[in-house]
Amino acid sequence: MRTQDARSDVAWRRALAALLVLVAAWGVCWAVLTPPFRSPDEQTHLGSVLRIAYGGGWPPPGEAYVPPIVADAEREAGWPGDLPGRRIVRPGKPQFVDRTPSVRAERTRIDAGNAVTPTPPPADAVVDQMTQHPPGWYAVGAALLRVTGLADARWDQALLALRLMDVAMLAAAVPFAAASARRLTGSWPAALVAAPLPLFAPGVGNILGSANNDAIVVIALAVVTWLSVRVVTGDTRWRTAVALGVVLGLGLLGKVMPAFAVPGVVAAYALAPWGGRPAPRPWRVDWRGTFWPRAARCATALGTALAAGGWWWVRNVLVLGAVQPVGRPRDVSRLDIVPAADVLPTAVRRVAQSFWGHLSWLEIWLDLRLVVLGSVLLAAAGVVALTVPGTRRGALVLAALPAGLTFGVIFNAWQFWRDTDRLVALHGRYVYGGLAALGALLAVGLWHTVRRREDRARVTLVVVTGLGLLSGASGLAWAFGAFYRCADDTFGDALARWAAWSPLSPGWLAATVGAAAALAVGAVAVVVRSAVVARRSSPVPEAGGRR
């Protein structure tokens, strides 16, 4: 029995590592595929990192300026220019495919003279709105550039390094998604179904394969999700509460989105079994003699989060009069007025579409039928996880985070609409902090769908992983055409255009993509082999799984 259990543990670790490699390889492909500055605000993210790297600090909102190198980088990146896959063709606008790629070796290098805006700023200086956020992600990026020596490299090389940093943060979230699902189901094949979820959403690759501060939210909330699941399944130790608070607080030093994890943390402590007593059924909470211990640990977690990073947002309210002040007022006069009856359906549609696949600055749209299919399947798995006995309490904790993030995005847009009759800031990337929770929720739902049968869970893992590889490759192929290939181009023309704009030489670009593809295929083979080996291991009892 011990030998069989050890074999099963080896299969779990091997398959988990393979899935991490699969997601990372897919992310690397997005990092080298996406043209520079073809994800929201990437140029200002880069500028803010360089400001910190060169000692420019973190000015108050409205007092930071985009450094001079960004203007040079935009020109050398062919910005602005409409991409060939744009949903609405705009006659008379510059076209990306018509621009001549800048010479790679002659692209501007970063130095102290162009990385920080001089004081006083020139009359044409553009306000950098990124200082409405805390400096967490930007400080990590600046440290990376300094440590690697890329702080004085060409701007496109520094940008690629920041993109790869975000890919690493996305890949690091994979083990926490799988561990959360395994904690709830007791089945490692079922748990690993949580890992490939990002591959089904090209929008995830476009955003988290670019330089973007959402990546630090993804990894922070993945850890928070795992710790919250541990709590709701009985890990009510003080050190778990402290760890939960520290990670949540560090996430709050990156962006405000981790604040939406608070309801899930509270629910985890409210629903957790206590003192060795099993959780009552189905939703009753046994608080006899446990109310104050629950409250003390929950308060410890939230208090630690406040001390570790939440203080930034309290300071904003006290000093600036708003939780998140406006970094740069935006002109919305060109946006369409949205009637009251259309606000909610329009908001839900926009968030769902951009979650799955609005590329670049939302101008390249994934087929709506695929968006609907993905949304329905994900919602159905969530409903199963929340309604079938066995893991409902844990599923509620999982669902609280993506639901809270989605509600927060729509509520914020509604507040803006109430004053302007226009909807803004409806981007699905704000929900990516819930990726680990959504992956775990999907895994739990499928575990119940296959009737908690270990043999069926292994088949499900193989099928989902294979579909993930196919979906991930299809999304990259779609994006390649949308970014680089117009109607009159051959495939070779588009490849040459990609290679010319890339920060990598053609040889290094081919080697990088080839290695990533080989690793991805190899990773799927490892998952399949691990599932086959698991057939010779003792099955996890069907009663496994926790409330």
Coordinates of C-alpha atoms in Angstrom, one line a residue:
M1 CA 0.0 0.0 0.0
R2 CA 2.8 2.4 0.9
T3 CA 4.5 1.6 -2.5
Q4 CA 1.2 2.3 -4.3
D5 CA 0.7 5.6 -2.4
A6 CA 4.3 6.7 -3.1
R7 CA 3.8 5.9 -6.8
S8 CA 0.6 8.0 -6.8
D9 CA 2.4 10.9 -5.1
V10 CA 5.2 10.8 -7.7
A11 CA 2.6 10.8 -10.5
W12 CA 0.9 13.8 -8.9
R13 CA 4.1 15.8 -8.6
R14 CA 5.3 14.9 -12.1
A15 CA 2.0 15.8 -13.7
L16 CA 1.7 19.0 -11.7
A17 CA 5.2 20.1 -12.8
A18 CA 4.3 19.2 -16.4
L19 CA 1.2 21.4 -16.3
L20 CA 3.2 24.3 -14.9
V21 CA 5.7 23.9 -17.8
L22 CA 2.7 23.8 -20.2
V23 CA 1.2 27.0 -19.0
A24 CA 4.6 28.7 -18.8
A25 CA 5.5 27.7 -22.4
W26 CA 2.2 29.0 -23.6
G27 CA 2.8 32.2 -21.8
V28 CA 6.3 32.6 -23.3
C29 CA 4.8 32.2 -26.8
W30 CA 2.4 35.1 -26.0
A31 CA 5.2 37.2 -24.7
V32 CA 7.2 37.0 -27.9
L33 CA 4.1 37.0 -30.2
T34 CA 2.3 40.1 -29.0
P35 CA 3.7 43.3 -30.7
P36 CA 5.0 45.9 -28.2
F37 CA 2.3 48.0 -26.5
R38 CA -0.6 45.9 -27.8
S39 CA -2.1 45.3 -24.4
P40 CA -3.8 48.1 -22.4
D41 CA -1.4 50.7 -20.9
E42 CA 1.8 48.6 -21.5
Q43 CA 3.8 51.6 -22.4
T44 CA 2.9 53.4 -19.2
H45 CA 3.6 50.3 -17.2
L46 CA 7.1 50.2 -18.7
G47 CA 7.6 53.9 -18.1
S48 CA 6.7 53.6 -14.4
V49 CA 9.1 50.6 -13.9
L50 CA 11.9 52.6 -15.5
R51 CA 11.1 55.6 -13.3
I52 CA 11.7 53.5 -10.2
A53 CA 14.7 51.8 -11.6
Y54 CA 16.4 55.2 -12.1
G55 CA 15.4 56.7 -8.8
G56 CA 12.4 58.7 -9.9
G57 CA 10.3 57.4 -7.1
W58 CA 6.5 57.1 -7.0
P59 CA 4.9 60.6 -7.2
P60 CA 1.3 61.3 -6.1
P61 CA -1.4 60.6 -8.7
G62 CA -1.5 63.2 -11.4
E63 CA 2.1 64.3 -10.7
A64 CA 4.0 61.5 -12.5
Y65 CA 4.9 61.9 -16.2
V66 CA 5.6 59.3 -18.9
P67 CA 9.4 59.4 -19.4
P68 CA 10.9 60.5 -22.8
I69 CA 11.9 57.0 -23.8
V70 CA 8.3 55.9 -24.1
A71 CA 7.8 58.3 -27.0
D72 CA 10.9 56.8 -28.8
A73 CA 9.7 53.3 -28.0
E74 CA 6.2 53.9 -29.4
R75 CA 7.7 55.3 -32.6
E76 CA 10.1 52.3 -33.0
A77 CA 7.2 49.9 -32.2
G78 CA 5.0 51.2 -35.0
W79 CA 2.5 52.8 -32.6
P80 CA -0.1 53.9 -33.3
G81 CA -1.2 51.7 -36.1
D82 CA -4.4 49.6 -36.6
L83 CA -3.8 45.9 -36.5
P84 CA -5.1 43.7 -39.4
G85 CA -7.4 41.7 -37.2
R86 CA -9.2 44.8 -35.9
R87 CA -13.0 44.3 -35.6
I88 CA -13.9 47.6 -37.2
V89 CA -11.7 48.8 -40.1
R90 CA -11.0 52.5 -39.9
P91 CA -10.3 54.0 -43.3
G92 CA -7.6 56.6 -43.3
K93 CA -6.0 55.4 -40.1
P94 CA -2.3 54.3 -40.1
Q95 CA -2.0 50.5 -40.5
F96 CA 0.5 48.5 -38.6
V97 CA 1.3 46.2 -41.6
D98 CA 2.2 49.3 -43.6
R99 CA 4.8 50.5 -41.2
T100 CA 8.5 49.7 -41.8
P101 CA 10.0 47.9 -38.8
S102 CA 12.6 49.7 -36.9
V103 CA 16.2 48.3 -37.1
R104 CA 16.5 46.1 -34.1
A105 CA 20.1 47.1 -33.2
E106 CA 19.3 50.8 -33.5
R107 CA 16.4 50.8 -31.1
T108 CA 16.7 53.3 -28.3
R109 CA 18.7 52.2 -25.2
I110 CA 17.6 53.1 -21.7
D111 CA 19.6 55.6 -19.7
A112 CA 19.3 58.1 -16.9
G113 CA 18.5 60.9 -19.4
N114 CA 15.4 59.2 -20.9
A115 CA 14.1 57.0 -18.1
V116 CA 12.9 59.9 -15.9
T117 CA 11.0 63.0 -16.9
P118 CA 13.1 66.1 -16.1
T119 CA 11.9 68.6 -13.5
P120 CA 10.0 70.8 -14.3
P121 CA 8.4 68.6 -16.9
P122 CA 8.2 69.9 -20.5
A123 CA 4.9 71.4 -21.7
D124 CA 4.1 68.4 -23.8
A125 CA 4.7 65.8 -21.0
V126 CA 1.9 63.3 -20.6
V127 CA 0.6 62.4 -17.2
D128 CA 1.3 58.8 -16.2
Q129 CA -1.8 57.5 -14.4
M130 CA -0.1 54.4 -13.0
T131 CA 0.7 56.1 -9.7
Q132 CA -3.0 55.7 -8.8
H133 CA -1.8 52.2 -8.0
P134 CA 0.7 51.1 -5.3
P135 CA 4.3 50.6 -6.6
G136 CA 4.5 46.9 -5.7
W137 CA 4.6 45.4 -9.2
Y138 CA 6.7 48.2 -10.6
A139 CA 9.3 47.9 -7.8
V140 CA 9.6 44.1 -8.5
G141 CA 10.0 44.9 -12.2
A142 CA 12.6 47.6 -11.6
A143 CA 14.6 45.2 -9.4
L144 CA 14.5 42.6 -12.1
L145 CA 15.9 45.0 -14.7
R146 CA 18.6 46.1 -12.3
V147 CA 19.6 42.5 -11.3
T148 CA 19.7 41.3 -14.9
G149 CA 21.5 44.4 -16.2
L150 CA 18.6 45.2 -18.6
A151 CA 18.0 48.6 -16.9
D152 CA 20.3 50.1 -19.6
A153 CA 19.5 47.8 -22.4
R154 CA 17.3 48.5 -25.4
W155 CA 13.7 49.3 -24.4
D156 CA 12.3 46.2 -26.3
Q157 CA 14.7 43.9 -24.4
A158 CA 13.6 45.4 -21.0
L159 CA 9.9 45.1 -22.1
L160 CA 10.4 41.4 -22.9
A161 CA 12.0 40.8 -19.5
L162 CA 8.9 42.3 -17.8
R163 CA 6.6 40.2 -19.9
L164 CA 8.5 37.0 -18.9
M165 CA 8.3 38.1 -15.3
D166 CA 4.5 38.2 -15.7
V167 CA 4.5 34.8 -17.3
A168 CA 6.4 33.4 -14.4
M169 CA 3.8 34.9 -12.0
L170 CA 1.0 33.2 -14.0
A171 CA 2.7 29.9 -14.1
A172 CA 3.4 30.1 -10.3
A173 CA -0.3 30.2 -9.7
V174 CA -0.9 26.8 -11.2
P175 CA 0.2 24.7 -8.2
F176 CA -2.0 26.7 -5.9
A177 CA -5.1 26.2 -8.1
A178 CA -4.4 22.4 -8.2
A179 CA -3.6 22.2 -4.5
S180 CA -6.9 24.0 -3.7
A181 CA -8.9 21.5 -5.8
R182 CA -7.0 18.5 -4.3
R183 CA -7.7 19.7 -0.8
L184 CA -11.4 19.7 -1.6
T185 CA -11.7 16.5 -3.7
G186 CA -8.9 14.3 -2.3
S187 CA -8.3 13.3 -6.0
W188 CA -5.1 14.4 -7.7
P189 CA -6.2 13.7 -11.2
A190 CA -9.4 15.7 -10.6
A191 CA -7.4 18.5 -9.0
L192 CA -5.0 18.8 -11.9
V193 CA -8.0 19.7 -14.2
A194 CA -7.7 23.2 -12.6
A195 CA -4.3 23.8 -14.1
P196 CA -4.9 24.2 -17.9
L197 CA -7.8 26.7 -17.5
P198 CA -5.7 29.7 -18.7
L199 CA -5.0 28.0 -22.0
F200 CA -8.7 28.3 -23.0
A201 CA -8.7 32.1 -22.8
P202 CA -6.5 33.9 -25.4
G203 CA -7.2 37.1 -23.4
V204 CA -5.2 35.7 -20.5
G205 CA -2.2 35.1 -22.7
N206 CA -2.4 38.6 -24.3
I207 CA -2.6 40.3 -20.9
L208 CA -0.4 38.1 -18.7
G209 CA 2.1 37.6 -21.5
S210 CA 2.5 41.4 -21.6
A211 CA 3.9 43.9 -19.0
N212 CA 1.0 44.4 -16.8
N213 CA 0.4 44.9 -13.0
D214 CA -2.4 42.4 -13.0
A215 CA 0.1 39.5 -12.8
I216 CA 1.0 40.2 -9.2
V217 CA -2.7 40.1 -8.3
V218 CA -3.0 36.7 -10.0
I219 CA -0.2 35.0 -8.0
A220 CA -1.2 36.7 -4.7
L221 CA -4.8 35.7 -5.0
A222 CA -3.9 32.2 -6.0
V223 CA -2.1 31.8 -2.7
V224 CA -5.0 33.4 -0.8
T225 CA -7.4 31.0 -2.5
W226 CA -5.3 28.0 -1.4
L227 CA -5.0 29.2 2.2
S228 CA -8.7 30.0 2.3
V229 CA -9.5 26.5 1.1
R230 CA -7.3 25.1 3.8
V231 CA -9.2 27.2 6.4
V232 CA -12.6 26.0 5.3
T233 CA -11.4 22.4 5.4
G234 CA -10.2 22.7 8.9
D235 CA -6.8 24.4 9.0
T236 CA -7.6 27.0 11.6
R237 CA -4.1 27.4 13.0
W238 CA -2.9 30.8 14.0
R239 CA 0.0 30.6 11.6
T240 CA -2.3 30.0 8.7
A241 CA -4.3 33.1 9.6
V242 CA -1.0 35.1 9.7
A243 CA 0.2 33.7 6.4
L244 CA -3.2 34.5 4.8
G245 CA -3.0 38.1 6.0
V246 CA 0.6 38.6 4.8
V247 CA -0.1 37.3 1.3
L248 CA -3.3 39.3 1.0
G249 CA -1.6 42.4 2.2
L250 CA 1.3 42.0 -0.2
G251 CA -1.3 41.6 -3.0
L252 CA -2.8 44.9 -1.9
L253 CA 0.5 46.6 -2.5
G254 CA 0.1 45.7 -6.2
K255 CA -3.5 46.7 -6.9
V256 CA -6.9 47.1 -5.1
M257 CA -8.3 43.9 -6.6
P258 CA -7.2 41.7 -3.7
A259 CA -9.6 43.5 -1.4
F260 CA -12.4 41.5 -3.1
A261 CA -10.9 38.3 -1.5
V262 CA -12.0 39.5 2.0
P263 CA -15.6 38.0 1.7
G264 CA -14.1 34.7 0.9
V265 CA -11.7 34.8 3.8
V266 CA -14.6 35.7 6.2
A267 CA -16.7 32.9 4.7
A268 CA -13.9 30.4 5.1
Y269 CA -13.6 31.1 8.9
A270 CA -17.4 31.2 9.3
L271 CA -17.9 27.8 7.6
A272 CA -14.9 25.9 8.8
P273 CA -15.2 22.9 11.1
W274 CA -13.8 23.5 14.5
G275 CA -12.2 21.6 17.3
G276 CA -12.3 18.3 15.5
R277 CA -16.1 18.5 15.2
P278 CA -17.4 17.7 11.6
A279 CA -19.2 20.5 9.8
P280 CA -22.9 20.2 10.2
R281 CA -25.1 19.6 7.1
P282 CA -25.8 21.1 4.7
W283 CA -25.2 24.8 5.5
R284 CA -25.6 25.1 9.2
V285 CA -22.7 26.5 11.1
D286 CA -21.9 25.0 14.5
W287 CA -20.7 28.1 16.5
R288 CA -21.2 26.6 20.0
G289 CA -18.1 27.9 21.8
T290 CA -16.3 28.7 18.6
F291 CA -17.6 32.2 17.7
W292 CA -14.8 34.0 19.4
P293 CA -12.0 31.7 18.2
R294 CA -13.3 32.1 14.6
A295 CA -13.6 35.8 15.0
A296 CA -10.1 36.1 16.5
R297 CA -8.4 34.2 13.7
C298 CA -10.4 36.0 11.0
A299 CA -9.5 39.4 12.6
T300 CA -5.9 38.3 12.7
A301 CA -5.8 37.5 9.0
L302 CA -7.5 40.8 8.1
G303 CA -5.5 42.8 10.5
T304 CA -2.3 41.4 9.2
A305 CA -3.4 42.2 5.7
L306 CA -4.1 45.8 6.7
A307 CA -0.7 46.1 8.3
A308 CA 1.1 44.4 5.4
G309 CA -0.4 46.4 2.5
G310 CA -4.0 47.5 3.2
W311 CA -2.7 50.6 4.9
W312 CA -2.0 52.0 1.4
W313 CA -5.7 52.3 0.6
V314 CA -6.6 53.6 4.0
R315 CA -3.9 56.3 3.5
N316 CA -5.5 57.2 0.1
V317 CA -8.8 57.8 1.8
L318 CA -7.3 59.9 4.5
V319 CA -4.9 61.9 2.4
L320 CA -6.4 61.9 -1.1
G321 CA -10.1 61.5 -0.3
A322 CA -10.6 58.4 -2.4
V323 CA -9.8 54.7 -2.2
Q324 CA -8.2 54.9 -5.7
P325 CA -7.7 58.4 -6.9
V326 CA -7.9 59.2 -10.6
G327 CA -4.5 59.2 -12.1
R328 CA -5.5 61.0 -15.2
P329 CA -9.0 62.3 -16.1
R330 CA -10.2 60.7 -19.3
D331 CA -12.3 62.2 -22.1
V332 CA -15.4 60.0 -22.7
S333 CA -17.2 62.3 -25.0
R334 CA -16.5 60.0 -28.0
L335 CA -18.0 57.0 -26.2
D336 CA -21.6 56.0 -27.0
I337 CA -24.3 56.8 -24.5
V338 CA -25.7 53.6 -22.9
P339 CA -29.5 53.5 -22.1
A340 CA -30.4 52.4 -18.6
A341 CA -32.0 49.2 -19.8
D342 CA -28.8 48.1 -21.5
V343 CA -26.3 48.8 -18.7
L344 CA -26.3 45.4 -17.0
P345 CA -26.4 43.2 -20.1
T346 CA -23.8 45.3 -21.9
A347 CA -21.5 45.3 -18.8
V348 CA -21.8 41.5 -18.4
R349 CA -21.2 40.9 -22.1
R350 CA -18.1 43.2 -22.2
V351 CA -16.6 41.6 -19.1
A352 CA -17.2 38.1 -20.4
Q353 CA -15.9 38.9 -23.9
S354 CA -12.7 40.6 -22.7
F355 CA -12.1 37.8 -20.1
W356 CA -12.0 35.2 -22.8
G357 CA -10.5 37.1 -25.7
H358 CA -10.5 40.8 -26.5
L359 CA -7.0 41.3 -27.7
S360 CA -4.8 44.3 -27.8
W361 CA -6.8 47.4 -26.8
L362 CA -10.1 45.5 -27.1
E363 CA -10.3 45.9 -30.8
I364 CA -9.7 42.3 -31.8
W365 CA -12.7 40.1 -30.7
L366 CA -12.9 36.4 -30.1
D367 CA -16.0 34.8 -31.7
L368 CA -18.9 35.5 -29.4
R369 CA -20.1 31.8 -29.7
L370 CA -16.8 30.7 -28.1
V371 CA -17.3 33.3 -25.4
V372 CA -20.8 32.0 -24.7
L373 CA -19.6 28.4 -24.7
G374 CA -16.8 29.0 -22.3
S375 CA -18.9 31.1 -20.0
V376 CA -21.7 28.5 -19.9
L377 CA -19.4 25.6 -19.2
L378 CA -17.6 27.4 -16.5
A379 CA -20.9 28.5 -14.9
A380 CA -22.3 25.0 -15.1
A381 CA -19.3 23.5 -13.3
G382 CA -19.7 26.1 -10.6
V383 CA -23.3 25.3 -10.1
V384 CA -22.5 21.6 -9.8
A385 CA -19.8 22.3 -7.3
L386 CA -22.1 24.5 -5.2
T387 CA -25.1 22.3 -5.2
V388 CA -23.8 18.7 -5.1
P389 CA -23.1 17.5 -1.5
G390 CA -19.5 16.9 -0.5
T391 CA -17.6 20.2 -1.3
R392 CA -20.2 22.9 -1.1
R393 CA -18.6 25.0 1.6
G394 CA -15.2 25.0 -0.1
A395 CA -16.9 25.7 -3.5
L396 CA -18.7 28.7 -1.9
V397 CA -15.3 30.1 -0.7
L398 CA -13.9 29.5 -4.2
A399 CA -16.8 31.2 -6.0
A400 CA -16.8 34.2 -3.7
L401 CA -13.6 35.6 -5.2
P402 CA -14.4 35.7 -9.0
A403 CA -18.0 36.7 -8.2
G404 CA -16.7 39.5 -6.0
L405 CA -14.3 40.7 -8.6
T406 CA -16.9 40.6 -11.4
F407 CA -19.4 42.5 -9.2
G408 CA -16.8 45.1 -8.3
V409 CA -15.9 45.7 -11.9
I410 CA -19.5 46.1 -13.0
F411 CA -20.4 48.2 -9.9
N412 CA -17.5 50.6 -10.6
A413 CA -18.6 50.9 -14.2
W414 CA -22.2 51.6 -13.1
Q415 CA -21.1 54.3 -10.8
F416 CA -19.3 56.0 -13.7
W417 CA -22.3 55.5 -16.0
R418 CA -24.6 57.1 -13.4
D419 CA -22.6 60.4 -13.8
T420 CA -21.8 60.2 -17.5
D421 CA -24.3 57.8 -19.2
R422 CA -21.2 55.9 -20.5
L423 CA -19.6 52.6 -19.5
V424 CA -15.9 52.3 -19.1
A425 CA -13.3 50.1 -17.3
L426 CA -15.2 46.9 -18.2
H427 CA -12.3 44.6 -18.9
G428 CA -12.2 40.9 -18.0
R429 CA -8.5 41.2 -16.9
Y430 CA -9.8 42.6 -13.6
V431 CA -11.2 39.2 -12.9
Y432 CA -8.0 37.3 -13.6
G433 CA -7.2 37.5 -9.9
G434 CA -9.8 34.7 -9.6
L435 CA -8.1 32.4 -12.2
A436 CA -6.9 29.9 -9.5
A437 CA -10.3 29.9 -7.8
L438 CA -12.1 29.4 -11.1
G439 CA -9.8 26.6 -12.1
A440 CA -10.3 24.9 -8.7
L441 CA -14.1 25.4 -9.0
L442 CA -14.0 23.8 -12.5
A443 CA -12.1 20.9 -11.2
V444 CA -14.5 20.3 -8.3
G445 CA -17.5 20.6 -10.6
L446 CA -16.1 18.0 -13.0
W447 CA -15.1 15.7 -10.1
H448 CA -18.8 15.6 -9.1
T449 CA -19.9 15.3 -12.8
V450 CA -17.8 12.0 -13.2
R451 CA -19.4 10.8 -9.9
R452 CA -16.2 11.0 -8.0
R453 CA -14.8 8.1 -9.9
E454 CA -11.0 8.1 -10.0
D455 CA -10.7 6.2 -13.3
R456 CA -13.1 8.8 -14.9
A457 CA -11.1 11.6 -13.3
R458 CA -7.9 10.4 -15.0
V459 CA -9.7 10.3 -18.4
T460 CA -11.1 13.8 -17.7
L461 CA -7.6 15.1 -16.9
V462 CA -6.2 13.7 -20.2
V463 CA -9.0 15.1 -22.2
V464 CA -9.0 18.6 -20.6
T465 CA -5.2 18.8 -20.9
G466 CA -5.3 17.8 -24.6
L467 CA -8.1 20.3 -25.3
G468 CA -6.1 22.9 -23.4
L469 CA -3.1 22.3 -25.7
L470 CA -5.3 22.5 -28.8
S471 CA -7.1 25.6 -27.6
G472 CA -3.9 27.3 -26.6
A473 CA -2.3 26.7 -29.9
S474 CA -5.4 27.8 -31.8
G475 CA -5.5 31.0 -29.8
L476 CA -1.9 31.8 -30.7
A477 CA -2.5 31.0 -34.3
W478 CA -5.6 33.3 -34.3
A479 CA -3.6 36.1 -32.6
F480 CA -0.7 35.7 -35.1
G481 CA -3.0 36.4 -38.0
A482 CA -4.7 39.2 -36.2
F483 CA -1.4 40.9 -35.3
Y484 CA 0.7 40.4 -38.4
R485 CA -1.2 39.1 -41.4
C486 CA -3.5 41.2 -43.7
A487 CA -5.7 39.8 -46.4
D488 CA -3.1 40.0 -49.2
D489 CA -0.2 38.5 -47.2
T490 CA 1.2 35.1 -47.5
F491 CA 2.1 33.1 -44.3
G492 CA 5.7 33.9 -45.0
D493 CA 5.0 37.6 -45.2
A494 CA 3.4 37.6 -41.8
L495 CA 6.3 35.5 -40.3
A496 CA 8.8 38.0 -41.7
R497 CA 6.9 40.9 -40.2
W498 CA 6.8 39.2 -36.8
A499 CA 10.5 38.5 -36.9
A500 CA 11.3 42.1 -38.0
W501 CA 9.4 43.7 -35.1
S502 CA 10.5 41.2 -32.4
P503 CA 13.2 42.1 -29.8
L504 CA 14.7 38.7 -30.6
S505 CA 16.8 37.9 -33.7
P506 CA 15.1 35.5 -36.2
G507 CA 17.2 32.7 -34.9
W508 CA 16.5 33.3 -31.3
L509 CA 12.8 33.8 -32.0
A510 CA 12.6 30.5 -33.9
A511 CA 14.5 28.7 -31.1
T512 CA 12.3 30.2 -28.4
V513 CA 9.0 29.3 -30.0
G514 CA 10.3 25.8 -31.1
A515 CA 11.5 25.1 -27.5
A516 CA 8.2 26.3 -26.1
A517 CA 6.2 24.1 -28.5
A518 CA 8.4 21.0 -27.7
L519 CA 8.0 21.6 -24.0
A520 CA 4.3 22.0 -24.3
V521 CA 3.9 18.7 -26.2
G522 CA 6.2 17.0 -23.9
A523 CA 4.3 18.2 -20.9
V524 CA 1.0 16.8 -22.3
A525 CA 2.8 13.5 -22.8
V526 CA 4.0 13.5 -19.2
V527 CA 0.4 14.2 -18.0
V528 CA -0.9 11.3 -20.1
R529 CA 1.8 8.9 -18.8
S530 CA 1.2 10.0 -15.2
A531 CA -2.6 9.3 -15.6
V532 CA -1.8 5.8 -17.0
V533 CA 0.7 5.0 -14.2
A534 CA -2.0 6.1 -11.7
R535 CA -4.2 3.2 -12.8
R536 CA -1.7 0.9 -11.1
S537 CA -2.0 2.9 -7.8
S538 CA -4.6 2.4 -5.2
P539 CA -7.6 4.6 -5.9
V540 CA -8.5 7.5 -3.6
P541 CA -11.7 6.5 -1.7
E542 CA -14.8 8.0 -3.2
A543 CA -15.7 9.5 0.1
G544 CA -12.6 11.8 -0.2
G545 CA -13.3 15.5 -0.4
R546 CA -14.2 18.0 2.3
R547 CA -17.0 20.4 2.8

